[in-house]
CSV table of C-alpha atoms and ligand atoms in Angstrom, one decimal:
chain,number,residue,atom,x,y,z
A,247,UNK,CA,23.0,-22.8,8.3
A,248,UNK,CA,20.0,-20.5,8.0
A,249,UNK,CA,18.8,-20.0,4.1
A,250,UNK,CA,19.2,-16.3,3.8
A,251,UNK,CA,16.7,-16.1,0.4
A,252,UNK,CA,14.1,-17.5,2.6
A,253,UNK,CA,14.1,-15.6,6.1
A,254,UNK,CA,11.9,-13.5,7.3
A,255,UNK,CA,12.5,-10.5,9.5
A,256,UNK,CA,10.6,-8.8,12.1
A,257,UNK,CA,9.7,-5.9,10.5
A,258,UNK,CA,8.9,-2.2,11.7
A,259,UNK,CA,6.2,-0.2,9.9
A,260,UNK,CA,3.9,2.6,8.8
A,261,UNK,CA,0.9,1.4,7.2
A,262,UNK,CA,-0.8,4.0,4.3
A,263,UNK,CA,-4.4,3.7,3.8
A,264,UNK,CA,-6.7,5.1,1.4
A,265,UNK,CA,-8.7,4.7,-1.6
A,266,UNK,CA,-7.2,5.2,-5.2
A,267,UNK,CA,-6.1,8.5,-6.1
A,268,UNK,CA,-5.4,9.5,-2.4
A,269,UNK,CA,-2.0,10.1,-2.5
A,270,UNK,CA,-0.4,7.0,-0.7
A,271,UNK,CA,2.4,6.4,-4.1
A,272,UNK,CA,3.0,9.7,-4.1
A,273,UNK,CA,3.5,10.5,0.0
A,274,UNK,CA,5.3,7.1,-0.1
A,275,UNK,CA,7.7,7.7,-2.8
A,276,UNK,CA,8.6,11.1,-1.0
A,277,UNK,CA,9.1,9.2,2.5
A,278,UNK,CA,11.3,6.7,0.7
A,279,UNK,CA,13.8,9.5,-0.4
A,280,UNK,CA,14.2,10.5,4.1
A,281,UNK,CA,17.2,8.2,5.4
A,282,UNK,CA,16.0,5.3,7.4
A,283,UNK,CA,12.7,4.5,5.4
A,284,UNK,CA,11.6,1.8,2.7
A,285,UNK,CA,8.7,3.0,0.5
A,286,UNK,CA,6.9,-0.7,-0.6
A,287,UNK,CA,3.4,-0.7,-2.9
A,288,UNK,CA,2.4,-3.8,-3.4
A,289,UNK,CA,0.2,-2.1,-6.5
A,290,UNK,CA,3.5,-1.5,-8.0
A,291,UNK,CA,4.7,-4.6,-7.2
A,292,UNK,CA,1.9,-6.3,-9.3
A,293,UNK,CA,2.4,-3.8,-12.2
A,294,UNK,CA,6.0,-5.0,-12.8
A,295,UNK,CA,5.2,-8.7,-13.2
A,296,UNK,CA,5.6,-10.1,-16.4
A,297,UNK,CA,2.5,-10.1,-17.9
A,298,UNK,CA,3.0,-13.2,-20.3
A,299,UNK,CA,3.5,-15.4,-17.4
A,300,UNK,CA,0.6,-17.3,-15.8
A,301,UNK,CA,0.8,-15.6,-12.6
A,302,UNK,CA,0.9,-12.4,-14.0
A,303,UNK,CA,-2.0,-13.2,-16.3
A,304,UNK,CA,-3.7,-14.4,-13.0
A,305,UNK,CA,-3.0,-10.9,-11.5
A,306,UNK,CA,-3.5,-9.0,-13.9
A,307,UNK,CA,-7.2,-9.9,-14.5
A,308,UNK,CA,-8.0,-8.8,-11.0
A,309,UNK,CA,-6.3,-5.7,-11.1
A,310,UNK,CA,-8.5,-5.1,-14.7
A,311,UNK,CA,-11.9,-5.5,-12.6
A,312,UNK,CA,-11.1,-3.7,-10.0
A,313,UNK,CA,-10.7,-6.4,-7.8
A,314,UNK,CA,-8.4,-7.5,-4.9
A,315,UNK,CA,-5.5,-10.1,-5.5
A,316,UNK,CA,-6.1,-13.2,-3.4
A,317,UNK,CA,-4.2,-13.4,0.1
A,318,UNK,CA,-2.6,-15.4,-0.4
A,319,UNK,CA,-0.2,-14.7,-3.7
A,320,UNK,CA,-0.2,-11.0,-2.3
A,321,UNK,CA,1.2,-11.9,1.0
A,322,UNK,CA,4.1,-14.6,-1.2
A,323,UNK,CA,5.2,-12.1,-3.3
A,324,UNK,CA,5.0,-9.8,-0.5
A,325,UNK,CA,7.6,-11.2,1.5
A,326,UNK,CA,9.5,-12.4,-1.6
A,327,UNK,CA,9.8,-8.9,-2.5
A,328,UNK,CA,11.2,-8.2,0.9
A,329,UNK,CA,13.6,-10.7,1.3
A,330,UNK,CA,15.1,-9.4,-2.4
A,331,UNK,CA,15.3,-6.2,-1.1
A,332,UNK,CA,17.1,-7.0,1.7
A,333,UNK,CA,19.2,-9.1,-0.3
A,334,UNK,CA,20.4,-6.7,-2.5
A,335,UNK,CA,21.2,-4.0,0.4
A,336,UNK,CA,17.9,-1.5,-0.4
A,337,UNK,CA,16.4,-2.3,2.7
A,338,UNK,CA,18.2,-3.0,6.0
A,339,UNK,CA,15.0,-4.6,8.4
A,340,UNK,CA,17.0,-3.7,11.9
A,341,UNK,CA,17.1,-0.5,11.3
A,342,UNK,CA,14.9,0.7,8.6
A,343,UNK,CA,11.1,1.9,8.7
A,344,UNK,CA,8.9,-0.3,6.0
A,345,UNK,CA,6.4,2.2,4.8
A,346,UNK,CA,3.7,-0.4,3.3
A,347,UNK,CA,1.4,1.4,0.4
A,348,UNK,CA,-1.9,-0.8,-0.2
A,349,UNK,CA,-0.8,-3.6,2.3
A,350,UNK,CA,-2.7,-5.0,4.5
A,351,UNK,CA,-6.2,-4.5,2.5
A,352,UNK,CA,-8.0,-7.3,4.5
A,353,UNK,CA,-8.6,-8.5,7.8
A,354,UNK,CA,-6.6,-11.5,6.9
A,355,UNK,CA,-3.9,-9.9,5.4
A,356,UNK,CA,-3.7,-7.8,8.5
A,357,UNK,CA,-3.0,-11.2,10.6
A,358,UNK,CA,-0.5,-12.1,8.5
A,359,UNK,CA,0.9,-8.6,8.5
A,360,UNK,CA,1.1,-8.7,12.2
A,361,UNK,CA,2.5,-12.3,12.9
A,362,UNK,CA,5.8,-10.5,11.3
A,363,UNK,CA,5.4,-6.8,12.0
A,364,UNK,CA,5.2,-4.1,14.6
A,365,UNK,CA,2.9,-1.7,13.5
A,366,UNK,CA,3.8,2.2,14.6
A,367,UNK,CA,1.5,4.1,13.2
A,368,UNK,CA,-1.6,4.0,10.2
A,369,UNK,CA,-1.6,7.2,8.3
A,370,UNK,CA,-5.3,6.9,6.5
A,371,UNK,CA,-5.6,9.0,3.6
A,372,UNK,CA,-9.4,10.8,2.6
A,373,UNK,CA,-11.8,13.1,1.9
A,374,UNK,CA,-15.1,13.5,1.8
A,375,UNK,CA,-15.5,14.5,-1.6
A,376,UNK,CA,-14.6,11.4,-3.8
A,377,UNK,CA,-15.0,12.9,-6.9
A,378,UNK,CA,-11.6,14.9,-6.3
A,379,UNK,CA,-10.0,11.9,-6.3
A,380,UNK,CA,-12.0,10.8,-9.5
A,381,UNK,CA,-10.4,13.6,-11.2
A,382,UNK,CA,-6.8,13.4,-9.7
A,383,UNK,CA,-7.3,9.3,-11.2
A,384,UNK,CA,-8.3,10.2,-14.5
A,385,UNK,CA,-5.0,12.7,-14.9
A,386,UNK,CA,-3.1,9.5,-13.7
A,387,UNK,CA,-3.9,7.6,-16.3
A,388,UNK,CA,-3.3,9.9,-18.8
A,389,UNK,CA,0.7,10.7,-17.8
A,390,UNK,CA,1.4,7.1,-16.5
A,391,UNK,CA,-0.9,4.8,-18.9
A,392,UNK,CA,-2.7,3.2,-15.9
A,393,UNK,CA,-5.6,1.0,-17.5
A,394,UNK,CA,-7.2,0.5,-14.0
A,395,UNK,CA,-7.3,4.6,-13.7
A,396,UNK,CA,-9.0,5.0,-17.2
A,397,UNK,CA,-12.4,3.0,-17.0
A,398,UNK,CA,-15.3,5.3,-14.7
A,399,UNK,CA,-16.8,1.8,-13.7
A,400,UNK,CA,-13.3,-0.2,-12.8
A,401,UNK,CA,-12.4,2.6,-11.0
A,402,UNK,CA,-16.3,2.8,-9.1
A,403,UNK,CA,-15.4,-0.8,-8.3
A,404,UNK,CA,-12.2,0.0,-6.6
A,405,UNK,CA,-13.7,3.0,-4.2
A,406,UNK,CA,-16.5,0.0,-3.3
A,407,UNK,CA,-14.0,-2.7,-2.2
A,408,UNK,CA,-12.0,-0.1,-0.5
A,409,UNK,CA,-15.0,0.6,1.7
A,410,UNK,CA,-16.1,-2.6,1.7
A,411,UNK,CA,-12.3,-3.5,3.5
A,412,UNK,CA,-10.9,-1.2,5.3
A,413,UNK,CA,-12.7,-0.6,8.8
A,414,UNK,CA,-12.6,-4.4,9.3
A,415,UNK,CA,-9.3,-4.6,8.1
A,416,UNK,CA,-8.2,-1.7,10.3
A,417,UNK,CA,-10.2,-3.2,13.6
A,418,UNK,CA,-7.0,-5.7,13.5
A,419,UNK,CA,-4.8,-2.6,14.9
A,420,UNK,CA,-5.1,-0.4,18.0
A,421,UNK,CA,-7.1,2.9,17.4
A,422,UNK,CA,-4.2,4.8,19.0
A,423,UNK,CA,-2.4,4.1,15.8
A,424,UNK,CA,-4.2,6.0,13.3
A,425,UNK,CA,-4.0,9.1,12.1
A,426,UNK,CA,-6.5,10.5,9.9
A,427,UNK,CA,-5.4,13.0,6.8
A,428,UNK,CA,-7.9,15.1,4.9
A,429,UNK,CA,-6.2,15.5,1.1
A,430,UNK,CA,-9.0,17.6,-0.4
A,431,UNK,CA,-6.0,20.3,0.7
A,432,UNK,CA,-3.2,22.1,-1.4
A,433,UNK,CA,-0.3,19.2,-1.4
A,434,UNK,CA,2.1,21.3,0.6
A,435,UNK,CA,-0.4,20.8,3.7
A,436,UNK,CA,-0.6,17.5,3.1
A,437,UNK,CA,3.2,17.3,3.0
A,438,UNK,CA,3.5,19.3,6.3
A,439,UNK,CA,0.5,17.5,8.2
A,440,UNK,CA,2.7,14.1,7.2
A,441,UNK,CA,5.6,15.6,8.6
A,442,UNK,CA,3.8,17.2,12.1
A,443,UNK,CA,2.2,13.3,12.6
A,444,UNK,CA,6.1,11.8,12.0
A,445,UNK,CA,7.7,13.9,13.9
A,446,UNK,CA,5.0,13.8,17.0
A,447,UNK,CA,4.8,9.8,16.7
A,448,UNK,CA,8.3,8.7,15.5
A,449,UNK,CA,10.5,11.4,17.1
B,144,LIG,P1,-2.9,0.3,-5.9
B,144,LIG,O1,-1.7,0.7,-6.8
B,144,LIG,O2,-2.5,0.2,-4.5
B,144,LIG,O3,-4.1,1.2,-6.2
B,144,LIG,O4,-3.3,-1.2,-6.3
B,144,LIG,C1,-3.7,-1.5,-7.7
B,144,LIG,C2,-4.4,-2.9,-7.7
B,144,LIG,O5,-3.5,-3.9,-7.2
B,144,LIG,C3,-5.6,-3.0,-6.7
B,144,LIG,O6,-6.8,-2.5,-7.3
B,144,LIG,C4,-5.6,-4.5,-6.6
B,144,LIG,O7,-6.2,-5.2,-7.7
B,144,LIG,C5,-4.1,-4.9,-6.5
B,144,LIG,N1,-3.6,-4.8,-5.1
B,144,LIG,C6,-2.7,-3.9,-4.6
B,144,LIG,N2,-2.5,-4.2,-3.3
B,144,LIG,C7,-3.2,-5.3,-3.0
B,144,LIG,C8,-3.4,-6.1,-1.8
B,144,LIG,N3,-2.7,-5.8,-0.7
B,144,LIG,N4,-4.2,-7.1,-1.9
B,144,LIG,C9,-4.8,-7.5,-3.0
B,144,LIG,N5,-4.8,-6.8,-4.1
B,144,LIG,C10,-3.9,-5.7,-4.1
């Protein structure tokens, strides 16, 4: 018999793209609460690990820099997270929509992304001014205590391996996929630009 803690589904997903501060938690968290949708950040995911552990230490010193987690622990805990999820009845991979925040971030992620996903659509979260986002990142960290959010030059550091990954990450997907979002606007048109791409693509 099949060992249900270690299968993997074929899963059907949204990817959100964008550097810190963009919005993807927040738009993600929101599409999490519409029927039919699984909000995942693998950010998050990293956050809860238990720091006193040697893999969270491990973690957690990249995250500090500003730097990616390697592949291939991302892509384990990934799935592992997955798997639990469907476990426990949160997220039904038949029917459900895995909207992935922060995952892929490289081309190789992206391969292993795709060997087990069918990608729908990319919303990619920007704007030209990045000092918005600066200023949206420093409010973070004061409500939620986010150390990577507080330091000016960890938080330089993340905007340059953003851009450093994610056109060659994103040349691993169709272009017809992506849809690009400007979120210099008032949230409310960024809510309702979210909801016209959805409803055009999805519907
Ligand atoms: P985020 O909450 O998406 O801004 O991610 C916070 C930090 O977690 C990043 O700066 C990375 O250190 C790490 N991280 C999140 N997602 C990934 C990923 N897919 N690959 C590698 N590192 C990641």
């Amino acid at each position: 018999m099949e060992n249900p803690t270690t299968k993997v589904s074929h899963y059907h997903v949204i990817l959100l793209f964008g550097p810190p501060g963009s919005g993807k938690g927040t738009w993600g968290k929101l599409l999490d609460l519409v029927p039919g949708f699984y909000h995942f950040s693998t950010g998050e995911m990293f956050r809860m690990l238990d720091v006193d552990s040697e893999i969270g230490q491990h973690i957690m010193e990249n995250m500090r820099r500003g730097e990616l987690v390697p592949d291939e622990i991302t892509f384990d805990l990934w799935q592992q997270h997955l798997i639990n999820a469907t476990l426990i009845g949160r997220f039904h991979p038949q029917k459900d929509i895995l909207i992935l925040d922060g995952f892929p971030r490289t081309p190789k992620q992206a391969e292993m992304l795709k060997s087990i996903a069918d990608v729908k659509l990319i919303l990619k979260l920007d704007c030209a001014n990045r000092e918005i986002l600066v200023e949206r990142l420093h409010r973070r960290a004061i409500l939620e205590g986010r150390l990577d959010d507080a330091n000016q030059q960890v938080i330089r550091r993340r905007f340059e391996v953003y851009d450093a990954e994610v056109e060659k990450t994103l040349t691993h997907f169709s272009d017809n996929l992506i849809e690009a979002l400007d979120v210099a606007v008032a949230p409310v048109r960024i809510l309702s630009a979210i909801g016209e791409v959805m409803a055009r693509r999805l519907a």
